[in-house]
JSON list of C-alpha atoms in Angstrom, two decimals:
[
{"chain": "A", "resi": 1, "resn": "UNK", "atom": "CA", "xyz": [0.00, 0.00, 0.00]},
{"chain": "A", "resi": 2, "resn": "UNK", "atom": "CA", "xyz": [1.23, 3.33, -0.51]},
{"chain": "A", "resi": 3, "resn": "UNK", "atom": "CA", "xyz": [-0.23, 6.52, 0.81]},
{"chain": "A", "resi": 4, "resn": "UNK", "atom": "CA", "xyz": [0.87, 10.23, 0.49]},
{"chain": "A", "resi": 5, "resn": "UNK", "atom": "CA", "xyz": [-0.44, 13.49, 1.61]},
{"chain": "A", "resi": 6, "resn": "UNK", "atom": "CA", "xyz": [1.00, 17.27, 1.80]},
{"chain": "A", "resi": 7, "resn": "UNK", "atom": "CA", "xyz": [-0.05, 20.23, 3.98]},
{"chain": "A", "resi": 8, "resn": "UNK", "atom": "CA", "xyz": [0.27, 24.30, 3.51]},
{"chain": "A", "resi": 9, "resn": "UNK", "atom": "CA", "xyz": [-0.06, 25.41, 6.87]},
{"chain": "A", "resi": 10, "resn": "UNK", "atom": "CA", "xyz": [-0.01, 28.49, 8.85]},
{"chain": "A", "resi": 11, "resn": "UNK", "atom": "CA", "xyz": [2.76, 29.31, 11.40]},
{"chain": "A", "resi": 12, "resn": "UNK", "atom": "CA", "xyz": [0.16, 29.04, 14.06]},
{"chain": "A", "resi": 13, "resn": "UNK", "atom": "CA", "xyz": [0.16, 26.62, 17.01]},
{"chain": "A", "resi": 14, "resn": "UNK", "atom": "CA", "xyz": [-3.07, 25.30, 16.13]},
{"chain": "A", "resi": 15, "resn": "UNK", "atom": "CA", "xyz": [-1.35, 23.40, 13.07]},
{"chain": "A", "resi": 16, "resn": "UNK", "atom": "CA", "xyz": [0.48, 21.44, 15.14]},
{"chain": "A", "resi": 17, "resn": "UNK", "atom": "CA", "xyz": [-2.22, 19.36, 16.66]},
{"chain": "A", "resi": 18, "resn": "UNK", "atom": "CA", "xyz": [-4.14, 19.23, 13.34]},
{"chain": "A", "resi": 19, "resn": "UNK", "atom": "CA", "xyz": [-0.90, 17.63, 11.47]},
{"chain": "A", "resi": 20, "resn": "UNK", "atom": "CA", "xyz": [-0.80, 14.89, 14.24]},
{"chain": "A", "resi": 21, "resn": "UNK", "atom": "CA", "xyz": [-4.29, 13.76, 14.04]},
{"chain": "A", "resi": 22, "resn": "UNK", "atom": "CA", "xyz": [-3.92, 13.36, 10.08]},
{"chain": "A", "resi": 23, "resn": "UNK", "atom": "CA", "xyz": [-1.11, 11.26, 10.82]},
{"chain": "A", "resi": 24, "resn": "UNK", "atom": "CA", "xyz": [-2.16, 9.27, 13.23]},
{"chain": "A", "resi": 25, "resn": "UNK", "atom": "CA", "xyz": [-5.56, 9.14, 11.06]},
{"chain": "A", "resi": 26, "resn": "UNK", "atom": "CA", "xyz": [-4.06, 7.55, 8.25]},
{"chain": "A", "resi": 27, "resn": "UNK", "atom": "CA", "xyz": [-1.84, 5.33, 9.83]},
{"chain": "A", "resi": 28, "resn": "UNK", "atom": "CA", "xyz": [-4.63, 3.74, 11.67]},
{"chain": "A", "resi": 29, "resn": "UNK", "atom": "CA", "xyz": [-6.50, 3.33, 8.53]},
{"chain": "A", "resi": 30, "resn": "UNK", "atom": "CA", "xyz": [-3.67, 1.71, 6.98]},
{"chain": "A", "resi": 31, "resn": "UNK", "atom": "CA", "xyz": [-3.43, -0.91, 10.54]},
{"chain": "A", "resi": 32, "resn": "UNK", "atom": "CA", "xyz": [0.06, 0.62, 11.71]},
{"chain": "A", "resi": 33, "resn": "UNK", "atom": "CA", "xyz": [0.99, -0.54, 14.83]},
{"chain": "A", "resi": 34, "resn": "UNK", "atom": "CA", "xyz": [0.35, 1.91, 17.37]},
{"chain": "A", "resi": 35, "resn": "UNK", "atom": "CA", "xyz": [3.29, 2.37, 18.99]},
{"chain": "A", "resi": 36, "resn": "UNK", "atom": "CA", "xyz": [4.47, 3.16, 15.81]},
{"chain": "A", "resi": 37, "resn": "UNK", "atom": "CA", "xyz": [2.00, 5.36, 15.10]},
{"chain": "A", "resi": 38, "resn": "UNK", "atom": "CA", "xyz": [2.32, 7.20, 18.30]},
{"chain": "A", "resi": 39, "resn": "UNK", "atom": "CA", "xyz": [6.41, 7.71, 18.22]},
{"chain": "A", "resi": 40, "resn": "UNK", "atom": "CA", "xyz": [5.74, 9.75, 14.69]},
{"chain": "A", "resi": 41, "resn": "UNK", "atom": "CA", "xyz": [3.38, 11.34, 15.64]},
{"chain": "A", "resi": 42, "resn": "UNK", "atom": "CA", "xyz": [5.56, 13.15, 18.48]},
{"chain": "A", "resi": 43, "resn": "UNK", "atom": "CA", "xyz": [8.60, 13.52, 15.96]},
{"chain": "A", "resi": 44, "resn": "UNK", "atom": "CA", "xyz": [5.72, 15.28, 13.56]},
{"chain": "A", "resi": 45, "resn": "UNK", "atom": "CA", "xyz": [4.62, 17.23, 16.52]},
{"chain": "A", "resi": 46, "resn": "UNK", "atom": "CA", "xyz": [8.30, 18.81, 17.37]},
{"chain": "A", "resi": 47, "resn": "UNK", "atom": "CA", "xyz": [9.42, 19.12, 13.62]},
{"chain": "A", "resi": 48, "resn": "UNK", "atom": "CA", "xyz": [6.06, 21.27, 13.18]},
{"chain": "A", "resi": 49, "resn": "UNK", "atom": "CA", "xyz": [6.29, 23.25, 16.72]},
{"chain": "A", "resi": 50, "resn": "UNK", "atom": "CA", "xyz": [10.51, 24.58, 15.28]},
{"chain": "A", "resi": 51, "resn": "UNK", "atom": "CA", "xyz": [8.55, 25.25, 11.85]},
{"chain": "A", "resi": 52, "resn": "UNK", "atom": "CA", "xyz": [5.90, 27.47, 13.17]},
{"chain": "A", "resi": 53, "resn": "UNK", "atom": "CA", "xyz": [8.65, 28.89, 16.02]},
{"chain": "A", "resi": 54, "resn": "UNK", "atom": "CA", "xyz": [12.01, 29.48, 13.76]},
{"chain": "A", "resi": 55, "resn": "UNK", "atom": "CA", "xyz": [10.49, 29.00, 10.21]},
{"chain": "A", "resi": 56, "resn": "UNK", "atom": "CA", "xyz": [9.95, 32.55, 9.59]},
{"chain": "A", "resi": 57, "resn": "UNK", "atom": "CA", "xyz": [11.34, 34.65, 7.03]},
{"chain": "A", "resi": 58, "resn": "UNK", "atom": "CA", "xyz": [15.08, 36.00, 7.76]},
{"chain": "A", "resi": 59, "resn": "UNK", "atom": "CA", "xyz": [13.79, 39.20, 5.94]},
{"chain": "A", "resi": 60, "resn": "UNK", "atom": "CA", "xyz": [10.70, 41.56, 6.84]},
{"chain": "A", "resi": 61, "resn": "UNK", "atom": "CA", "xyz": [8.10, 40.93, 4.77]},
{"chain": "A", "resi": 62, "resn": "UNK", "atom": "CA", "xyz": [9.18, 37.69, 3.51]},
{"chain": "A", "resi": 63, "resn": "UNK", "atom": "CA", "xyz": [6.92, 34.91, 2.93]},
{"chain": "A", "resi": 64, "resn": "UNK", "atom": "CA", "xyz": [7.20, 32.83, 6.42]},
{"chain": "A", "resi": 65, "resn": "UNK", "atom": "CA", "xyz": [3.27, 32.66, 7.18]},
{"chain": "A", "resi": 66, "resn": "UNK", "atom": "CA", "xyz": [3.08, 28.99, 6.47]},
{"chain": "A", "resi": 67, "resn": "UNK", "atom": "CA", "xyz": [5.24, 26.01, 6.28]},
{"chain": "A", "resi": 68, "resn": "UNK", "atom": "CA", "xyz": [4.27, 22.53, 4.42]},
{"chain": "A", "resi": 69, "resn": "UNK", "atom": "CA", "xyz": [4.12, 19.07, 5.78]},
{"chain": "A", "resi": 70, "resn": "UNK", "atom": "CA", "xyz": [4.56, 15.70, 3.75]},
{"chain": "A", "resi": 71, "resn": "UNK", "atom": "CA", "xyz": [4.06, 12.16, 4.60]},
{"chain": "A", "resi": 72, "resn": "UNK", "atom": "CA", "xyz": [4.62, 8.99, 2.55]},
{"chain": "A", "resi": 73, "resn": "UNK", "atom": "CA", "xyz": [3.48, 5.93, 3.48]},
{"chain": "A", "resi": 74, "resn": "UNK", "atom": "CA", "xyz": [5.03, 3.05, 1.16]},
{"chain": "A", "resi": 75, "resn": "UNK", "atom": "CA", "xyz": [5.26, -0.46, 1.61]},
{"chain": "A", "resi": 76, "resn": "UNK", "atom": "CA", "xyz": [6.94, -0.56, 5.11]},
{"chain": "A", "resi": 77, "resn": "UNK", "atom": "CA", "xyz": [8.35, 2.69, 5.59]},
{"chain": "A", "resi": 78, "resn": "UNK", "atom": "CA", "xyz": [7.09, 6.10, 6.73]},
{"chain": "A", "resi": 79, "resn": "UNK", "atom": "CA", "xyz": [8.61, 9.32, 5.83]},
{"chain": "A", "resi": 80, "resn": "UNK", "atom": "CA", "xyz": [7.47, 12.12, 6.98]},
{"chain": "A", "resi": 81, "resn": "UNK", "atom": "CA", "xyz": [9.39, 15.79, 5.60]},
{"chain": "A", "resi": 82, "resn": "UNK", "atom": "CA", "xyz": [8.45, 19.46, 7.30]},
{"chain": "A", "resi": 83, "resn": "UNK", "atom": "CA", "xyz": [9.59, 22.43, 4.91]},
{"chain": "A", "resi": 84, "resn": "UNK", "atom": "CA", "xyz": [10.14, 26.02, 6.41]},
{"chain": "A", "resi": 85, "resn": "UNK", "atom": "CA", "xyz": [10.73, 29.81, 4.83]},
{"chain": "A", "resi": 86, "resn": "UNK", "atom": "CA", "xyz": [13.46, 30.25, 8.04]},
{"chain": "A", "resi": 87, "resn": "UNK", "atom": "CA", "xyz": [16.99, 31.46, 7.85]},
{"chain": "A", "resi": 88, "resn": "UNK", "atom": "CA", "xyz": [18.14, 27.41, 8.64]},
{"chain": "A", "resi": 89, "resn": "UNK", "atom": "CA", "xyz": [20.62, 26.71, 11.03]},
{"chain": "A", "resi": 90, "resn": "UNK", "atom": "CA", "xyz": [23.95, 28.50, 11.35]},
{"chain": "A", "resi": 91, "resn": "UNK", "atom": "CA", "xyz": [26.41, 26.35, 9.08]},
{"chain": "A", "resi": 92, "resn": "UNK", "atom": "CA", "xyz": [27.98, 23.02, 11.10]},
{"chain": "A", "resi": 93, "resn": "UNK", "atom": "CA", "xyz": [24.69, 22.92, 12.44]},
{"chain": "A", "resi": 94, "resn": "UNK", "atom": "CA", "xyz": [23.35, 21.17, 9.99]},
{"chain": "A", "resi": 95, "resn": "UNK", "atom": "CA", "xyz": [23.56, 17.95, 10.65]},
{"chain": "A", "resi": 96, "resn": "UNK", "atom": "CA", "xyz": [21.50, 15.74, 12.76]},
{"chain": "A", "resi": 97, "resn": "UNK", "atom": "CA", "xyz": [24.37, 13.95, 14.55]},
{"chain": "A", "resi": 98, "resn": "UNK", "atom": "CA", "xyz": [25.47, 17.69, 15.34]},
{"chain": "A", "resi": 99, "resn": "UNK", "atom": "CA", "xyz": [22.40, 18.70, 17.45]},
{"chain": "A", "resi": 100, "resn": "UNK", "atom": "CA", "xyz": [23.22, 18.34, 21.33]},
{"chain": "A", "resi": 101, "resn": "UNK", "atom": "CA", "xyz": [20.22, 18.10, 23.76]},
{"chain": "A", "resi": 102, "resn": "UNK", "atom": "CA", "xyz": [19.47, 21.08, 25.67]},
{"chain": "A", "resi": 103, "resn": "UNK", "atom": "CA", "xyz": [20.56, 21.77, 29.35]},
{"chain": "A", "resi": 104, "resn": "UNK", "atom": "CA", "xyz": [18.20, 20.11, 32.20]},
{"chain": "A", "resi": 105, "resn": "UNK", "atom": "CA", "xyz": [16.90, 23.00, 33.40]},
{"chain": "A", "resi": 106, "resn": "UNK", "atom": "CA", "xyz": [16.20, 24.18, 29.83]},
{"chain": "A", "resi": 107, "resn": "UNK", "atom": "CA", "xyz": [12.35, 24.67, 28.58]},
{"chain": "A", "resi": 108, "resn": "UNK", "atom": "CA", "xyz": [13.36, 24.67, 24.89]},
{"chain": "A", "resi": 109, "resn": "UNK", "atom": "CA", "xyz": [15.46, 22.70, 22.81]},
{"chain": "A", "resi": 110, "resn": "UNK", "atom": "CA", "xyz": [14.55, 19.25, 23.20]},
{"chain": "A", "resi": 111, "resn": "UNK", "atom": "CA", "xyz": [12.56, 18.89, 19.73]},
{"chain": "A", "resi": 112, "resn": "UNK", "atom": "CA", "xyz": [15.36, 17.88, 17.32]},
{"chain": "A", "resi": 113, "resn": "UNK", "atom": "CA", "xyz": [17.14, 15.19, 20.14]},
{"chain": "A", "resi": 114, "resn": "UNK", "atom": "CA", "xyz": [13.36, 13.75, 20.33]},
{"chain": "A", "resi": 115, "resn": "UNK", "atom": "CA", "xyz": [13.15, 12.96, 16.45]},
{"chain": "A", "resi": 116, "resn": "UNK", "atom": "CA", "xyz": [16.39, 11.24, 16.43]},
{"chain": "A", "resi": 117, "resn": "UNK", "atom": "CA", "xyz": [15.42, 8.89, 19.37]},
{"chain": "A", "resi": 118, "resn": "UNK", "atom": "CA", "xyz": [12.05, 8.30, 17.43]},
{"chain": "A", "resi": 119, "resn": "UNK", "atom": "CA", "xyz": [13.17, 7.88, 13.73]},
{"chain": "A", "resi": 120, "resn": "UNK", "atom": "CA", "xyz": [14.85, 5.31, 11.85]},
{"chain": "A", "resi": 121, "resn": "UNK", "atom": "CA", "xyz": [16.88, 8.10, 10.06]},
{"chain": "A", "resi": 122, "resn": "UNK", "atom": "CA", "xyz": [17.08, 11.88, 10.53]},
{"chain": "A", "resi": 123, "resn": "UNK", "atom": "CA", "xyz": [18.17, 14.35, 7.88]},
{"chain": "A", "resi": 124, "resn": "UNK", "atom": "CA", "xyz": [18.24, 18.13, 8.66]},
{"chain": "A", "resi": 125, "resn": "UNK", "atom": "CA", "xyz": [19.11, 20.00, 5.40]},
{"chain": "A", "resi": 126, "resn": "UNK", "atom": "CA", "xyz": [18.34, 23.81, 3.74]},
{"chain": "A", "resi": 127, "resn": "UNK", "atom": "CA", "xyz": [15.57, 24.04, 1.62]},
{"chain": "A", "resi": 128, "resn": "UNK", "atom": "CA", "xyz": [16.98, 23.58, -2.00]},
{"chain": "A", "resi": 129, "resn": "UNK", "atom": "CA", "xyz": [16.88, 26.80, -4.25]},
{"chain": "A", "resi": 130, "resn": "UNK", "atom": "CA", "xyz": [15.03, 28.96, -1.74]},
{"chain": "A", "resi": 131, "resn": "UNK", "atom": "CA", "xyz": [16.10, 29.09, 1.62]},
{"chain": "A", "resi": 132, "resn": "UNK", "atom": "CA", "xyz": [14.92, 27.54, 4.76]},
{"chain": "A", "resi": 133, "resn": "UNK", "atom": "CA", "xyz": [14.70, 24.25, 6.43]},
{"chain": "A", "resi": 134, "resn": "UNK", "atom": "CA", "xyz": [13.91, 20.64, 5.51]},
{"chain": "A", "resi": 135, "resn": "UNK", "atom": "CA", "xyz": [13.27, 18.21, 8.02]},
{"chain": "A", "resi": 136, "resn": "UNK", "atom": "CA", "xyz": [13.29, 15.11, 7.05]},
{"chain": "A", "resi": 137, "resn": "UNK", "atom": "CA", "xyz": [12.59, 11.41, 9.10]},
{"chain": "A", "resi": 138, "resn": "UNK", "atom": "CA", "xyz": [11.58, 7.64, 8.47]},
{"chain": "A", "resi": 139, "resn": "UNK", "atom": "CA", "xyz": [10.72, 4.59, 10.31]},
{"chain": "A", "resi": 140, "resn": "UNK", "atom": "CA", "xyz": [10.26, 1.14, 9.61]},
{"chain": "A", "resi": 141, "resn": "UNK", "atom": "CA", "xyz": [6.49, 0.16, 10.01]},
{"chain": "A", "resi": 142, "resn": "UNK", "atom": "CA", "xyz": [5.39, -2.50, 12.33]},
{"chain": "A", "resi": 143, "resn": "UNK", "atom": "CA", "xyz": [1.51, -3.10, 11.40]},
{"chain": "A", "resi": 144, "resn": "UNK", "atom": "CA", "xyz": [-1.10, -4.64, 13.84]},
{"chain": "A", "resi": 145, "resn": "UNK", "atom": "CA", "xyz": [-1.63, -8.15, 14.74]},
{"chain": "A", "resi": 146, "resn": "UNK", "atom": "CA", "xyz": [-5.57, -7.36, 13.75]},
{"chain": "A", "resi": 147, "resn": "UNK", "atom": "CA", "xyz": [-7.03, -10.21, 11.51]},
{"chain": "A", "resi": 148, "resn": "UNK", "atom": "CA", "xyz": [-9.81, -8.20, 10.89]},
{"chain": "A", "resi": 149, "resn": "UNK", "atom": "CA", "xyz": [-7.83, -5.99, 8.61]},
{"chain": "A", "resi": 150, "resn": "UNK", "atom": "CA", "xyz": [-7.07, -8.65, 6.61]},
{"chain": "A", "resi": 151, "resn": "UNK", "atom": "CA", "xyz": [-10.67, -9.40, 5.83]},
{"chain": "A", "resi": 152, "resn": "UNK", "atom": "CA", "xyz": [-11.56, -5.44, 4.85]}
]
């Protein structure tokens, strides 16, 4: 089965939620497992919450009011990508592997550290051509032990 979707959304909070529950959505209809389903949905949840908080628009008056979301669903692999208008990261920085968590007493900075523990792979590059931010992660399915799916 393969399954794709892509969302222009608006650098609001109230995105963030809304991007979950399409994931989560359409990986129940397809019988992911939901353990699965739950440990992308978080990774979704922080790539989208740096979107709407650094994905703006280095210049005034840029276009930064939305970002876009993308999920692929094929054969036994999920990849989900979230695309910002932001200035990116500060060069070095780019790199997954790169990205230290934040200090314990920190309120911020945990997002990026919490998609590499919940993704297969992790790939933090700039936008190609136009600026920006491209955050990009995959997991191996697991599907549920549901007979009834079989049937449907």
């Amino acid at each position: 089965m393969s399954i794709w979707w892509s969302l222009h959304l608006r650098r609001e909070a109230a995105s963030v939620p809304l991007a979950r529950r399409l994931l989560i959505g359409t990986m129940e209809t397809a019988g992911v497992d939901p353990e699965i389903s739950y440990d992308l949905s978080v990774a979704l949840g922080e790539a989208c919450a740096n979107a709407v908080e650094h994905g703006g628009s280095a210049t005034p008056g840029g276009s930064s009011e939305a970002y876009r979301v993308t999920a692929y669903l094929d054969g036994d692999k999920c990849r989900i990508e979230v695309t910002d208008s932001g200035p990116g990261f500060a060069p070095g920085l780019a790199r997954i592997q790169d990205i230290r968590p934040a200090r314990a007493d920190a309120e911020q900075g945990r997002g990026l550290c919490l998609i590499r523990e919940l993704a297969d792979h992790v790939h933090i590059g700039a936008r190609p051509g136009r600026g920006g931010t491209v955050v990009r992660f995959d997991k191996i399915l697991k599907w549920k032990e549901d007979p009834s799916l079989l049937t449907a």
